[in-house]
Amino acid sequence: MSRASLDKDPHAVASMFDGVARRYDLTNTVLSLGRDRSWRRATRKALELQPGEKVLDLAAGTAVSTVELAKSGAWCVAADFSVGMLAAGAGRPVPKVAGDATKLPFGDGVFDAVTISFGLRNVVDHTAGLREMARVTRPGGRLVVCEFSTPTVPVFATAYKEYLMRALPAVARAVSSNPEAYVYLAESIRAWPDQAALAEQIGDSGWSEVSWRNLTGGIVALHSARKPR
Ligand SMILES: C[S@@+](CC[C@H](N)C(=O)[O-])C[C@H]1O[C@@H](n2cnc3c(N)ncnc32)[C@H](O)[C@@H]1O
């Protein structure tokens, strides 16, 4: 599978994640230097979940993001189109559904909140994914997107770019079950819209009150929005 084909073919993306599933959680923690846990906690807090609310964690992978959300007492379902990733998280006690972000197997307005962590960048048509997330959210419901973004301090941005292009693939070769996938990761982060551009795309895809907050100097951004009433 060539990396370029990942841009166009959802099946290639799904099988790439099937290929990294076994060691996904470990690789994530190593590559993020352990920051992933605090990014997941920040996502849960930004969602302001109430016990009993229904929450969709889209592109949930091994459900590592979903179990963090479930600590709120909300009912959280993990959805992903990589059956390999869902299977690698089989031991995590949350409901799991196989489904494509652009054709979700849920009715209109059934969720109080939807969220997607480190997944939107991988959805081949990510604005279609944002529109589909709006469809399954009730009027007034919330969206939080947790995604890699653009560091805000220029000197830090340069060091980070070096890390992405040199160190990250090297570390991935040591720990991942599919190192090539992490070259794709580095390239996809560099190609992703910055904070303001993503906010505009979210606003154009069925969401209102769009705002964002940077985490770890903008390595990650949390975008929040509301479905219009
Ligand atoms: C980097 S993982 C993120 C997993 C998890 N949310 C986390 O925080 O670690 C990205 C996930 O997006 C999923 N994905 C990519 N495109 C998708 C799509 N169109 N529909 C559903 N899942 C998708 C992949 O299968 C993969 O499991």
Short mmCIF file of C-alpha atoms and ligand atoms in Angstrom, two decimals:
data_model
loop_
_atom_site.label_atom_id
_atom_site.label_comp_id
_atom_site.label_asym_id
_atom_site.label_seq_id
_atom_site.Cartn_x
_atom_site.Cartn_y
_atom_site.Cartn_z
CA MET A 1 0.00 0.00 0.00
CA SER A 2 1.48 3.38 -0.94
CA ARG A 3 1.06 6.28 1.48
CA ALA A 4 -0.31 8.55 -1.23
CA SER A 5 -3.23 6.19 -1.79
CA LEU A 6 -4.33 6.77 1.81
CA ASP A 7 -5.49 10.22 0.76
CA LYS A 8 -8.11 8.83 -1.56
CA ASP A 9 -9.11 5.42 -0.30
CA PRO A 10 -11.01 4.90 2.98
CA HIS A 11 -10.31 1.14 2.76
CA ALA A 12 -6.57 1.84 2.78
CA VAL A 13 -7.00 4.04 5.88
CA ALA A 14 -9.03 1.34 7.66
CA SER A 15 -6.49 -1.39 6.86
CA MET A 16 -3.59 0.84 7.91
CA PHE A 17 -5.25 1.19 11.34
CA ASP A 18 -5.94 -2.57 11.44
CA GLY A 19 -2.16 -2.91 10.95
CA VAL A 20 -1.16 -0.66 13.87
CA ALA A 21 -3.97 -1.74 16.23
CA ARG A 22 -2.00 -4.27 18.30
CA ARG A 23 0.53 -1.74 19.62
CA TYR A 24 -1.50 1.45 19.03
CA ASP A 25 -1.94 2.53 22.67
CA LEU A 26 1.74 2.02 23.55
CA THR A 27 3.02 3.77 20.40
CA ASN A 28 0.71 6.71 21.04
CA THR A 29 1.96 7.22 24.58
CA VAL A 30 5.62 6.94 23.54
CA LEU A 31 5.32 9.29 20.53
CA SER A 32 3.38 11.92 22.49
CA LEU A 33 5.91 11.68 25.35
CA GLY A 34 3.03 10.72 27.65
CA ARG A 35 0.97 13.84 26.87
CA ASP A 36 -1.94 11.85 25.36
CA ARG A 37 -3.51 11.22 28.80
CA SER A 38 -3.79 14.91 29.64
CA TRP A 39 -5.16 15.68 26.12
CA ARG A 40 -7.89 13.07 26.66
CA ARG A 41 -8.75 14.49 30.10
CA ALA A 42 -8.98 18.00 28.61
CA THR A 43 -11.34 16.68 25.91
CA ARG A 44 -13.63 15.15 28.54
CA LYS A 45 -13.70 18.40 30.53
CA ALA A 46 -14.38 20.53 27.42
CA LEU A 47 -17.44 18.41 26.64
CA GLU A 48 -19.00 19.23 30.06
CA LEU A 49 -20.76 15.87 30.07
CA GLN A 50 -23.58 15.15 32.51
CA PRO A 51 -24.37 11.69 33.90
CA GLY A 52 -26.86 9.92 31.64
CA GLU A 53 -26.13 11.98 28.52
CA LYS A 54 -25.60 10.07 25.27
CA VAL A 55 -22.21 10.65 23.69
CA LEU A 56 -20.68 9.46 20.44
CA ASP A 57 -16.90 9.02 20.41
CA LEU A 58 -16.21 8.86 16.71
CA ALA A 59 -13.04 7.31 15.25
CA ALA A 60 -12.60 5.88 18.74
CA GLY A 61 -10.11 3.22 17.64
CA THR A 62 -9.22 1.02 20.62
CA ALA A 63 -11.75 3.01 22.75
CA VAL A 64 -8.91 4.50 24.80
CA SER A 65 -10.59 7.91 24.30
CA THR A 66 -14.07 6.50 25.10
CA VAL A 67 -13.18 5.09 28.53
CA GLU A 68 -11.86 8.50 29.55
CA LEU A 69 -15.19 10.10 28.50
CA ALA A 70 -17.17 7.44 30.36
CA LYS A 71 -15.61 8.60 33.64
CA SER A 72 -18.13 11.48 33.45
CA GLY A 73 -21.06 9.10 34.01
CA ALA A 74 -22.37 9.78 30.50
CA TRP A 75 -23.29 6.83 28.25
CA CYS A 76 -20.50 6.75 25.67
CA VAL A 77 -20.40 4.66 22.50
CA ALA A 78 -17.20 4.08 20.52
CA ALA A 79 -17.53 4.03 16.71
CA ASP A 80 -14.79 3.29 14.19
CA PHE A 81 -14.48 1.72 10.75
CA SER A 82 -11.35 -0.28 11.64
CA VAL A 83 -12.60 -3.53 13.10
CA GLY A 84 -8.97 -4.31 14.02
CA MET A 85 -8.77 -1.20 16.22
CA LEU A 86 -12.14 -1.96 17.89
CA ALA A 87 -11.02 -5.57 18.48
CA ALA A 88 -7.73 -4.40 20.06
CA GLY A 89 -9.90 -2.49 22.59
CA ALA A 90 -12.26 -5.43 23.22
CA GLY A 91 -11.32 -5.46 26.92
CA ARG A 92 -12.51 -1.87 27.42
CA PRO A 93 -16.03 -1.89 28.92
CA VAL A 94 -17.84 0.52 26.56
CA PRO A 95 -20.26 -0.26 23.70
CA LYS A 96 -18.55 -0.39 20.29
CA VAL A 97 -20.05 0.05 16.82
CA ALA A 98 -18.39 -0.44 13.43
CA GLY A 99 -19.24 2.45 11.12
CA ASP A 100 -17.90 5.05 8.70
CA ALA A 101 -17.75 8.67 9.91
CA THR A 102 -19.30 9.86 6.65
CA LYS A 103 -22.30 7.44 6.82
CA LEU A 104 -23.00 6.91 10.50
CA PRO A 105 -25.35 4.09 11.49
CA PHE A 106 -27.37 6.36 13.83
CA GLY A 107 -30.59 8.37 13.49
CA ASP A 108 -30.89 12.15 13.41
CA GLY A 109 -30.35 14.06 16.66
CA VAL A 110 -29.83 11.04 18.92
CA PHE A 111 -26.69 12.25 20.75
CA ASP A 112 -26.29 15.04 23.32
CA ALA A 113 -22.64 15.41 22.32
CA VAL A 114 -20.23 14.05 19.72
CA THR A 115 -16.47 14.06 19.86
CA ILE A 116 -13.56 12.86 17.79
CA SER A 117 -9.97 12.58 19.06
CA PHE A 118 -7.06 12.32 16.64
CA GLY A 119 -9.52 10.98 14.06
CA LEU A 120 -10.91 13.86 11.99
CA ARG A 121 -7.55 14.29 10.18
CA ASN A 122 -7.85 10.67 9.01
CA VAL A 123 -11.40 10.92 7.67
CA VAL A 124 -10.93 11.09 3.91
CA ASP A 125 -13.70 13.71 3.47
CA HIS A 126 -13.49 15.37 6.90
CA THR A 127 -16.06 18.11 6.19
CA ALA A 128 -18.55 15.37 5.25
CA GLY A 129 -17.67 13.81 8.62
CA LEU A 130 -18.38 17.11 10.40
CA ARG A 131 -21.78 17.40 8.66
CA GLU A 132 -22.61 13.81 9.58
CA MET A 133 -21.67 14.48 13.22
CA ALA A 134 -24.04 17.48 13.17
CA ARG A 135 -26.81 15.28 11.77
CA VAL A 136 -26.66 12.77 14.65
CA THR A 137 -26.47 15.50 17.34
CA ARG A 138 -29.61 17.02 18.88
CA PRO A 139 -30.27 20.75 18.44
CA GLY A 140 -28.21 22.55 21.11
CA GLY A 141 -25.88 19.54 21.47
CA ARG A 142 -22.08 19.88 21.62
CA LEU A 143 -19.08 18.99 19.49
CA VAL A 144 -15.45 18.75 20.63
CA VAL A 145 -12.72 17.95 18.13
CA CYS A 146 -9.33 17.03 19.64
CA GLU A 147 -6.70 17.09 16.92
CA PHE A 148 -3.06 17.85 16.24
CA SER A 149 -2.66 21.47 15.20
CA THR A 150 -0.12 24.24 14.64
CA PRO A 151 2.25 25.26 17.48
CA THR A 152 1.77 28.94 18.29
CA VAL A 153 5.39 29.90 19.13
CA PRO A 154 7.47 30.04 15.89
CA VAL A 155 10.73 28.64 17.35
CA PHE A 156 8.81 25.78 18.93
CA ALA A 157 6.98 25.18 15.62
CA THR A 158 10.33 24.69 13.88
CA ALA A 159 11.59 22.21 16.50
CA TYR A 160 8.27 20.36 16.33
CA LYS A 161 8.47 20.10 12.53
CA GLU A 162 11.92 18.54 12.91
CA TYR A 163 10.53 16.08 15.48
CA LEU A 164 7.70 15.12 13.13
CA MET A 165 9.90 14.55 10.10
CA ARG A 166 12.96 12.93 11.77
CA ALA A 167 12.45 11.62 15.30
CA LEU A 168 8.86 10.43 15.05
CA PRO A 169 9.41 7.94 12.18
CA ALA A 170 12.59 6.68 13.92
CA VAL A 171 10.81 6.13 17.25
CA ALA A 172 7.90 4.49 15.43
CA ARG A 173 10.33 2.04 13.79
CA ALA A 174 11.34 0.92 17.29
CA VAL A 175 7.88 0.55 18.87
CA SER A 176 5.12 0.29 16.25
CA SER A 177 3.82 -2.81 14.46
CA ASN A 178 3.62 -0.73 11.23
CA PRO A 179 6.22 2.09 11.20
CA GLU A 180 5.22 3.28 7.71
CA ALA A 181 1.87 4.37 9.16
CA TYR A 182 3.72 6.86 11.36
CA VAL A 183 5.42 8.48 8.37
CA TYR A 184 1.86 9.00 7.12
CA LEU A 185 1.00 10.43 10.57
CA ALA A 186 3.82 13.00 10.36
CA GLU A 187 2.85 14.02 6.82
CA SER A 188 -0.86 14.26 7.65
CA ILE A 189 -0.19 16.52 10.66
CA ARG A 190 1.85 18.88 8.49
CA ALA A 191 -0.89 19.01 5.84
CA TRP A 192 -3.74 19.66 8.34
CA PRO A 193 -5.47 23.12 8.53
CA ASP A 194 -4.37 25.38 11.38
CA GLN A 195 -6.66 26.37 14.27
CA ALA A 196 -8.46 29.25 12.49
CA ALA A 197 -8.89 27.37 9.20
CA LEU A 198 -10.36 24.32 10.95
CA ALA A 199 -12.72 26.56 12.96
CA GLU A 200 -14.00 28.02 9.70
CA GLN A 201 -14.57 24.57 8.21
CA ILE A 202 -16.49 23.47 11.34
CA GLY A 203 -18.68 26.60 11.10
CA ASP A 204 -19.37 25.82 7.43
CA SER A 205 -20.40 22.23 8.26
CA GLY A 206 -23.55 22.68 10.33
CA TRP A 207 -22.09 23.97 13.64
CA SER A 208 -22.28 27.33 15.43
CA GLU A 209 -20.46 29.04 18.36
CA VAL A 210 -17.13 27.61 17.18
CA SER A 211 -14.13 28.29 19.43
CA TRP A 212 -10.82 26.62 20.19
CA ARG A 213 -8.24 26.22 22.94
CA ASN A 214 -4.60 25.22 22.43
CA LEU A 215 -3.01 22.41 24.45
CA THR A 216 0.77 21.90 24.80
CA GLY A 217 1.55 25.12 22.93
CA GLY A 218 -0.75 24.30 20.02
CA ILE A 219 0.60 20.80 19.28
CA VAL A 220 -3.03 19.88 19.94
CA ALA A 221 -6.14 22.07 19.70
CA LEU A 222 -9.60 21.46 21.12
CA HIS A 223 -12.30 22.93 18.89
CA SER A 224 -15.73 23.27 20.50
CA ALA A 225 -19.05 24.05 18.79
CA ARG A 226 -22.79 23.74 19.22
CA LYS A 227 -25.51 22.42 16.93
CA PRO A 228 -27.88 25.33 16.21
CA ARG A 229 -31.28 25.05 17.94
C1 LIG B 1 -5.38 7.93 15.46
S1 LIG B 1 -6.76 6.89 15.70
C2 LIG B 1 -7.57 7.67 17.07
C3 LIG B 1 -8.19 6.70 18.04
C4 LIG B 1 -8.72 7.28 19.35
N1 LIG B 1 -9.80 8.24 19.14
C5 LIG B 1 -7.63 7.93 20.17
O1 LIG B 1 -7.86 9.03 20.68
O2 LIG B 1 -6.57 7.33 20.34
C6 LIG B 1 -7.77 7.37 14.33
C7 LIG B 1 -8.95 6.43 14.09
O3 LIG B 1 -9.77 7.02 13.08
C8 LIG B 1 -10.42 5.95 12.43
N2 LIG B 1 -11.03 6.44 11.19
C9 LIG B 1 -10.42 7.07 10.15
N3 LIG B 1 -11.30 7.35 9.20
C10 LIG B 1 -12.52 6.91 9.64
C11 LIG B 1 -13.82 6.92 9.09
N4 LIG B 1 -14.07 7.44 7.88
N5 LIG B 1 -14.82 6.38 9.81
C12 LIG B 1 -14.59 5.84 11.03
N6 LIG B 1 -13.37 5.78 11.61
C13 LIG B 1 -12.34 6.33 10.92
C14 LIG B 1 -9.30 4.95 12.25
O4 LIG B 1 -9.77 3.65 11.96
C15 LIG B 1 -8.57 5.05 13.59
O5 LIG B 1 -9.00 4.07 14.50
#
